[in-house]
Every structure is written in C-alpha cells, then in structure tokens.
Amino acid sequence: MTSSLATVGRPIRSLAAAILIALPGCGVSPSVNLLGSFFPAWLISIVIGVVLTVVVRQLFVAIDVASHLRPAGLVYPCLGGLLILATWLILFGS
C-alpha cells in the first residue's frame, strides 16, 4: 500500500518542483506605464503586431500581391509573428 501512495505523490512533487523552478522568471517581466496603468510589454507588442499585419494585408490587396501569397492561412500568421517579434525588439530590446 505504501508503494502506491509513493507513486501518486511523485507527479505532485515533480509538478511542484517545476513550478518553483519557473517562478523566478515571472519577476522580471517588463511592464510599461500606459495612461497610468501598467501593461505587460508583450501584450503591447502583440496588439501592435496584429494591427501592422492587417495594414500590410490591406497593402498587399491594394497592390494585387495577396492573390499570389498561398496558402494564406500560413503566410499571414507567419507575417504576424514576424511583426510581433520585430515590434518587441524595436520597442523593448536592449
């Protein structure tokens, strides 16, 4: 009976150890004061990157390039990721 209790407690201890190891990384997340409220920098980067992706897509449609970008379900998420990471590096990279 003791061996079955030991095997049940093992995943809980592993999970607790993983949480304790990852927890110090949360203390250094950059926050930006925006109109008196602190927002995480990654959230601002995501919003700006998504807006830029929509603007670039509209530009592609206007110059008739969008019809040549296939598959669109892969192109635009990759473009969004690129613009999100570029925004992060430009605004918050040190």
Short mmCIF file of C-alpha atoms in Angstrom, two decimals:
data_model
loop_
_atom_site.label_atom_id
_atom_site.label_comp_id
_atom_site.label_asym_id
_atom_site.label_seq_id
_atom_site.Cartn_x
_atom_site.Cartn_y
_atom_site.Cartn_z
CA MET A 1 0.00 0.00 0.00
CA THR A 2 2.85 2.41 0.72
CA SER A 3 4.35 1.95 -2.73
CA SER A 4 1.10 3.02 -4.42
CA LEU A 5 0.97 6.17 -2.28
CA ALA A 6 4.57 6.94 -3.18
CA THR A 7 3.83 6.68 -6.90
CA VAL A 8 0.82 9.00 -6.57
CA GLY A 9 2.89 11.63 -4.73
CA ARG A 10 5.71 11.56 -7.28
CA PRO A 11 3.87 13.54 -10.04
CA ILE A 12 2.74 16.12 -7.48
CA ARG A 13 6.30 16.63 -6.27
CA SER A 14 7.54 16.89 -9.86
CA LEU A 15 4.89 19.49 -10.65
CA ALA A 16 5.72 21.49 -7.52
CA ALA A 17 9.42 21.41 -8.39
CA ALA A 18 8.71 22.59 -11.95
CA ILE A 19 6.59 25.48 -10.67
CA LEU A 20 9.25 26.53 -8.17
CA ILE A 21 11.95 26.44 -10.85
CA ALA A 22 9.88 28.51 -13.33
CA LEU A 23 8.52 31.02 -10.81
CA PRO A 24 11.55 33.37 -10.61
CA GLY A 25 11.24 34.07 -14.35
CA CYS A 26 7.93 35.85 -13.73
CA GLY A 27 9.55 38.51 -11.56
CA VAL A 28 11.43 40.20 -14.39
CA SER A 29 8.59 40.67 -16.87
CA PRO A 30 8.73 44.20 -18.28
CA SER A 31 5.75 46.42 -17.63
CA VAL A 32 5.03 49.67 -19.40
CA ASN A 33 3.15 52.58 -17.84
CA LEU A 34 0.43 53.44 -20.35
CA LEU A 35 -2.03 56.18 -19.33
CA GLY A 36 -1.44 55.45 -15.65
CA SER A 37 -1.95 51.69 -15.90
CA PHE A 38 0.85 49.15 -16.17
CA PHE A 39 0.60 46.77 -19.11
CA PRO A 40 2.93 43.88 -19.89
CA ALA A 41 5.21 44.74 -22.78
CA TRP A 42 4.37 41.52 -24.63
CA LEU A 43 0.70 42.48 -24.77
CA ILE A 44 1.52 45.83 -26.35
CA SER A 45 3.78 44.08 -28.88
CA ILE A 46 1.01 41.63 -29.82
CA VAL A 47 -1.55 44.38 -30.36
CA ILE A 48 0.83 46.49 -32.49
CA GLY A 49 1.97 43.42 -34.47
CA VAL A 50 -1.58 42.31 -35.26
CA VAL A 51 -2.58 45.83 -36.34
CA LEU A 52 0.50 46.02 -38.57
CA THR A 53 -0.36 42.62 -40.06
CA VAL A 54 -3.83 43.84 -41.00
CA VAL A 55 -2.35 47.01 -42.54
CA VAL A 56 0.22 45.01 -44.54
CA ARG A 57 -2.51 42.65 -45.76
CA GLN A 58 -4.56 45.61 -46.95
CA LEU A 59 -1.46 46.91 -48.72
CA PHE A 60 -0.95 43.52 -50.39
CA VAL A 61 -4.57 43.53 -51.56
CA ALA A 62 -4.22 47.08 -52.90
CA ILE A 63 -1.14 46.27 -54.99
CA ASP A 64 -2.59 42.88 -56.05
CA VAL A 65 0.06 40.74 -54.38
CA ALA A 66 -2.31 38.96 -51.98
CA SER A 67 -3.62 36.63 -54.69
CA HIS A 68 -0.10 35.21 -55.16
CA LEU A 69 0.51 34.50 -51.48
CA ARG A 70 -0.66 30.96 -50.92
CA PRO A 71 -1.51 29.35 -48.54
CA ALA A 72 -2.86 32.47 -46.87
CA GLY A 73 -3.53 30.54 -43.65
CA LEU A 74 0.21 30.06 -43.31
CA VAL A 75 1.51 33.33 -44.77
CA TYR A 76 -0.41 35.78 -42.60
CA PRO A 77 0.17 34.09 -39.21
CA CYS A 78 3.89 33.95 -40.04
CA LEU A 79 3.80 37.61 -41.06
CA GLY A 80 2.02 38.39 -37.80
CA GLY A 81 4.63 36.53 -35.79
CA LEU A 82 7.41 38.34 -37.61
CA LEU A 83 5.85 41.74 -36.96
CA ILE A 84 5.11 40.94 -33.31
CA LEU A 85 8.71 39.89 -32.65
CA ALA A 86 10.09 42.84 -34.63
CA THR A 87 7.90 45.19 -32.58
CA TRP A 88 9.19 43.62 -29.38
CA LEU A 89 12.81 44.04 -30.48
CA ILE A 90 12.37 47.62 -31.67
CA LEU A 91 10.41 48.88 -28.67
CA PHE A 92 11.74 46.80 -25.78
CA GLY A 93 15.00 45.22 -26.94
CA SER A 94 18.03 46.48 -25.10
#
